[in-house]
């Protein structure tokens, strides 16, 4: 019987995959992958595997999601091992739970392979821990893809010690305005980490009242809170891009 693995690809670099994710990829017959999955991770799939790009396009998200579900069913009928590969962790704003429910309702065998979430890993690898005793006792992770003009949706998160926002670059000005309206201090430090963990990674640090004008581009993780200041002491000591030989782990 075929098995569909919903796999987290981690924040970007191949050496940040879990060992299980790498092993599953190595025997995949088909891999349906999202836009943020790096080329070096896809190279772990067998030479003859069917690689299917199912990355979302603005304005076509629902159409493509329906296509993904149909493709998963089709591939399950043709391959013993099917991998649905998602950036970060598949259950963190990746619609992984929706796909799992859909497939389970149709009697298909599904196994989830968790991944390292970019919400935590990307900031910490540039010297920004999401929690720190005496600075941040907790954190919240929120998607930036919220309804325009709905500032009240941000009120519940505005005063989290550390606020991590994924997929929020395009709406950074609106997000900053809403957080300010909710009472967050104007001088709260904000960091944007573009293409985290990859060779062309870039970090932009600013303050909340200037975040809307920051020169940043997607994909990027947005971090709001006093922990951003820790980067001044840890940034040069962060782990950066040290690599390991993945073959030795498999």
Short mmCIF file of C-alpha atoms in Angstrom, two decimals:
data_model
loop_
_atom_site.label_atom_id
_atom_site.label_comp_id
_atom_site.label_asym_id
_atom_site.label_seq_id
_atom_site.Cartn_x
_atom_site.Cartn_y
_atom_site.Cartn_z
CA UNK A 1 0.00 0.00 0.00
CA UNK A 2 1.24 3.47 -0.84
CA UNK A 3 2.06 5.94 1.90
CA UNK A 4 1.95 9.72 1.70
CA UNK A 5 4.44 11.58 3.88
CA UNK A 6 3.68 15.19 4.77
CA UNK A 7 7.21 16.39 5.40
CA UNK A 8 8.66 19.58 6.84
CA UNK A 9 11.65 20.76 4.81
CA UNK A 10 12.91 23.06 7.55
CA UNK A 11 13.91 26.70 7.11
CA UNK A 12 15.98 26.30 3.94
CA UNK A 13 19.39 24.66 4.21
CA UNK A 14 19.54 20.94 3.52
CA UNK A 15 21.55 20.20 6.65
CA UNK A 16 18.66 21.51 8.75
CA UNK A 17 16.39 18.70 7.57
CA UNK A 18 15.60 16.04 10.11
CA UNK A 19 17.28 12.70 9.47
CA UNK A 20 13.88 11.07 8.92
CA UNK A 21 12.90 13.68 6.34
CA UNK A 22 16.11 13.02 4.40
CA UNK A 23 15.54 9.26 4.52
CA UNK A 24 11.96 9.55 3.29
CA UNK A 25 13.04 11.83 0.45
CA UNK A 26 15.73 9.35 -0.57
CA UNK A 27 13.13 6.72 -1.43
CA UNK A 28 10.35 8.93 -2.82
CA UNK A 29 8.63 8.03 -6.06
CA UNK A 30 7.04 11.47 -6.30
CA UNK A 31 7.72 14.75 -4.49
CA UNK A 32 5.20 17.58 -4.48
CA UNK A 33 7.10 20.60 -3.21
CA UNK A 34 6.33 24.19 -2.25
CA UNK A 35 7.98 27.38 -3.46
CA UNK A 36 10.26 27.82 -0.45
CA UNK A 37 11.87 24.37 -0.67
CA UNK A 38 15.51 24.83 -1.70
CA UNK A 39 17.12 23.15 -4.70
CA UNK A 40 19.70 21.39 -2.52
CA UNK A 41 16.91 19.65 -0.61
CA UNK A 42 15.25 18.46 -3.81
CA UNK A 43 18.59 16.93 -4.85
CA UNK A 44 18.12 14.38 -2.06
CA UNK A 45 15.27 12.75 -4.01
CA UNK A 46 16.17 9.75 -6.23
CA UNK A 47 17.25 10.52 -9.79
CA UNK A 48 14.06 9.01 -11.22
CA UNK A 49 11.62 10.62 -8.83
CA UNK A 50 8.79 12.74 -10.23
CA UNK A 51 9.31 16.27 -8.92
CA UNK A 52 6.18 18.43 -9.05
CA UNK A 53 6.30 22.15 -8.29
CA UNK A 54 3.04 23.07 -6.56
CA UNK A 55 4.08 26.43 -5.17
CA UNK A 56 1.24 28.90 -4.66
CA UNK A 57 0.77 31.91 -6.94
CA UNK A 58 -0.87 35.14 -5.80
CA UNK A 59 -4.57 35.07 -6.65
CA UNK A 60 -4.58 31.35 -7.47
CA UNK A 61 -4.10 29.84 -4.01
CA UNK A 62 -7.41 27.98 -3.82
CA UNK A 63 -7.19 26.75 -7.40
CA UNK A 64 -3.69 25.39 -6.82
CA UNK A 65 -4.65 23.85 -3.48
CA UNK A 66 -7.40 21.87 -5.20
CA UNK A 67 -4.88 20.73 -7.80
CA UNK A 68 -2.47 19.63 -5.04
CA UNK A 69 -5.12 17.42 -3.46
CA UNK A 70 -5.93 15.81 -6.81
CA UNK A 71 -2.23 15.26 -7.55
CA UNK A 72 -1.65 13.62 -4.18
CA UNK A 73 -4.44 11.13 -4.84
CA UNK A 74 -3.13 10.46 -8.33
CA UNK A 75 0.46 9.92 -7.16
CA UNK A 76 -0.71 7.62 -4.35
CA UNK A 77 -2.17 5.38 -7.03
CA UNK A 78 1.14 5.21 -8.91
CA UNK A 79 3.91 5.27 -6.31
CA UNK A 80 4.64 3.42 -3.09
CA UNK A 81 6.13 6.51 -1.43
CA UNK A 82 4.77 10.00 -2.04
CA UNK A 83 6.27 13.04 -0.33
CA UNK A 84 4.39 16.29 0.18
CA UNK A 85 7.27 18.63 0.98
CA UNK A 86 6.60 21.91 2.75
CA UNK A 87 8.94 24.63 4.00
CA UNK A 88 9.49 24.80 7.76
CA UNK A 89 7.06 22.59 9.68
CA UNK A 90 4.08 21.34 7.64
CA UNK A 91 1.56 22.19 10.34
CA UNK A 92 2.67 25.81 10.82
CA UNK A 93 0.74 27.93 8.28
CA UNK A 94 1.44 25.34 5.58
CA UNK A 95 -2.08 23.92 5.14
CA UNK A 96 -0.61 20.58 6.10
CA UNK A 97 -3.48 19.81 8.46
CA UNK A 98 -6.02 20.49 5.70
CA UNK A 99 -4.25 18.09 3.36
CA UNK A 100 -3.94 15.46 6.09
CA UNK A 101 -7.67 15.64 6.85
CA UNK A 102 -8.55 15.43 3.15
CA UNK A 103 -6.34 12.39 2.52
CA UNK A 104 -7.41 10.59 5.70
CA UNK A 105 -11.08 11.02 4.76
CA UNK A 106 -10.31 9.11 1.56
CA UNK A 107 -8.68 6.23 3.33
CA UNK A 108 -5.14 7.04 2.28
CA UNK A 109 -2.25 6.23 4.60
CA UNK A 110 -0.56 9.41 5.78
CA UNK A 111 2.48 9.94 7.99
CA UNK A 112 3.68 13.35 9.18
CA UNK A 113 7.37 14.15 9.45
CA UNK A 114 7.79 17.36 11.48
CA UNK A 115 10.25 19.99 10.35
CA UNK A 116 12.25 22.74 12.02
CA UNK A 117 10.05 25.83 11.92
CA UNK A 118 11.52 28.97 10.42
CA UNK A 119 9.63 30.94 13.09
CA UNK A 120 12.19 29.86 15.69
CA UNK A 121 15.20 28.67 13.69
CA UNK A 122 15.68 31.64 11.36
CA UNK A 123 15.83 34.26 14.13
CA UNK A 124 18.03 32.17 16.42
CA UNK A 125 20.57 31.44 13.68
CA UNK A 126 21.23 35.17 13.31
CA UNK A 127 21.52 35.77 17.04
CA UNK A 128 17.89 36.51 17.97
CA UNK A 129 16.51 34.02 20.52
CA UNK A 130 12.72 34.17 20.71
CA UNK A 131 12.84 33.82 24.50
CA UNK A 132 15.40 35.02 27.03
CA UNK A 133 15.09 35.12 30.80
CA UNK A 134 14.44 38.66 31.94
CA UNK A 135 13.69 39.86 28.40
CA UNK A 136 11.03 37.63 26.84
CA UNK A 137 9.07 35.03 28.78
CA UNK A 138 7.10 33.86 25.76
CA UNK A 139 6.45 34.35 22.07
CA UNK A 140 3.64 34.23 19.53
CA UNK A 141 3.81 33.15 15.90
CA UNK A 142 1.30 34.74 13.55
CA UNK A 143 0.75 34.75 9.80
CA UNK A 144 0.90 38.13 8.07
CA UNK A 145 -1.79 37.03 5.62
CA UNK A 146 -4.68 38.63 7.46
CA UNK A 147 -7.60 40.66 6.17
CA UNK A 148 -6.73 44.22 5.28
CA UNK A 149 -8.20 46.85 7.54
CA UNK A 150 -8.71 44.41 10.41
CA UNK A 151 -6.42 45.90 13.05
CA UNK A 152 -8.45 44.30 15.82
CA UNK A 153 -7.07 40.94 14.70
CA UNK A 154 -3.65 42.06 15.90
CA UNK A 155 -4.74 43.21 19.35
CA UNK A 156 -4.43 39.74 20.86
CA UNK A 157 -0.79 39.51 19.79
CA UNK A 158 0.39 43.12 19.98
CA UNK A 159 1.93 42.77 23.44
CA UNK A 160 3.49 39.33 23.16
CA UNK A 161 7.05 39.59 24.49
CA UNK A 162 8.30 38.37 21.13
CA UNK A 163 6.05 38.47 18.07
CA UNK A 164 7.19 36.41 15.08
CA UNK A 165 5.33 37.11 11.85
CA UNK A 166 5.58 34.80 8.85
CA UNK A 167 4.51 35.85 5.36
CA UNK A 168 4.13 39.45 6.50
CA UNK A 169 6.58 41.40 4.34
CA UNK A 170 4.02 42.60 1.81
CA UNK A 171 1.83 43.96 4.64
CA UNK A 172 4.62 45.21 6.91
CA UNK A 173 3.35 48.82 6.86
CA UNK A 174 -0.18 47.79 7.81
CA UNK A 175 1.09 45.38 10.46
CA UNK A 176 3.30 48.04 12.04
CA UNK A 177 0.42 50.54 12.02
CA UNK A 178 -1.91 48.06 13.71
CA UNK A 179 0.63 47.15 16.39
CA UNK A 180 1.24 50.84 17.11
CA UNK A 181 -2.50 51.48 17.35
CA UNK A 182 -2.75 48.58 19.79
CA UNK A 183 -0.23 50.30 22.04
CA UNK A 184 3.10 48.72 21.12
CA UNK A 185 5.93 51.23 21.66
CA UNK A 186 7.21 53.05 18.59
CA UNK A 187 10.84 52.28 19.43
CA UNK A 188 10.27 48.52 19.73
CA UNK A 189 13.05 46.87 17.72
CA UNK A 190 12.07 44.91 14.62
CA UNK A 191 14.18 42.53 12.54
CA UNK A 192 13.51 41.14 9.09
CA UNK A 193 15.53 38.07 8.09
CA UNK A 194 15.36 37.55 4.33
CA UNK A 195 15.97 34.08 2.90
CA UNK A 196 17.02 32.80 6.28
CA UNK A 197 19.75 30.12 6.47
CA UNK A 198 20.56 30.41 2.75
CA UNK A 199 23.75 31.81 1.22
CA UNK A 200 22.08 35.10 0.28
CA UNK A 201 20.54 35.65 3.71
CA UNK A 202 20.10 39.30 4.69
CA UNK A 203 19.12 40.88 8.02
CA UNK A 204 17.48 44.30 8.33
CA UNK A 205 17.01 45.77 11.83
CA UNK A 206 14.79 48.80 12.39
CA UNK A 207 12.14 50.06 14.84
CA UNK A 208 8.42 49.53 14.75
CA UNK A 209 7.48 53.05 13.64
CA UNK A 210 9.89 52.73 10.70
CA UNK A 211 9.25 49.08 9.80
CA UNK A 212 6.75 49.92 7.06
CA UNK A 213 9.44 51.72 5.07
CA UNK A 214 12.13 49.07 5.55
CA UNK A 215 13.85 47.85 2.38
CA UNK A 216 13.02 44.15 2.60
CA UNK A 217 11.78 41.49 0.23
CA UNK A 218 9.93 38.22 0.66
CA UNK A 219 10.48 35.59 1.84
CA UNK A 220 11.43 36.97 5.23
CA UNK A 221 10.68 36.34 8.89
CA UNK A 222 9.65 39.43 10.85
CA UNK A 223 10.51 39.59 14.57
CA UNK A 224 9.11 42.26 16.89
CA UNK A 225 10.40 42.60 20.43
CA UNK A 226 13.29 43.41 22.75
CA UNK A 227 15.06 40.13 21.90
CA UNK A 228 16.07 41.74 18.61
CA UNK A 229 18.60 43.81 20.57
CA UNK A 230 20.38 40.60 21.59
CA UNK A 231 21.68 40.35 18.04
CA UNK A 232 24.04 43.22 18.82
CA UNK A 233 25.90 40.83 21.13
CA UNK A 234 25.29 37.48 19.46
CA UNK A 235 25.05 38.24 15.73
CA UNK A 236 28.76 37.68 15.00
CA UNK A 237 28.77 34.50 17.08
CA UNK A 238 25.68 32.89 15.51
CA UNK A 239 26.09 29.54 13.81
CA UNK A 240 25.80 30.98 10.31
CA UNK A 241 26.13 28.51 7.46
CA UNK A 242 28.20 25.67 8.83
CA UNK A 243 27.39 22.56 6.81
CA UNK A 244 27.57 18.83 7.50
CA UNK A 245 27.79 15.90 5.12
CA UNK A 246 24.20 14.70 4.84
CA UNK A 247 25.27 11.40 3.28
CA UNK A 248 26.96 10.46 6.55
CA UNK A 249 23.62 10.69 8.34
CA UNK A 250 21.56 8.53 6.00
#
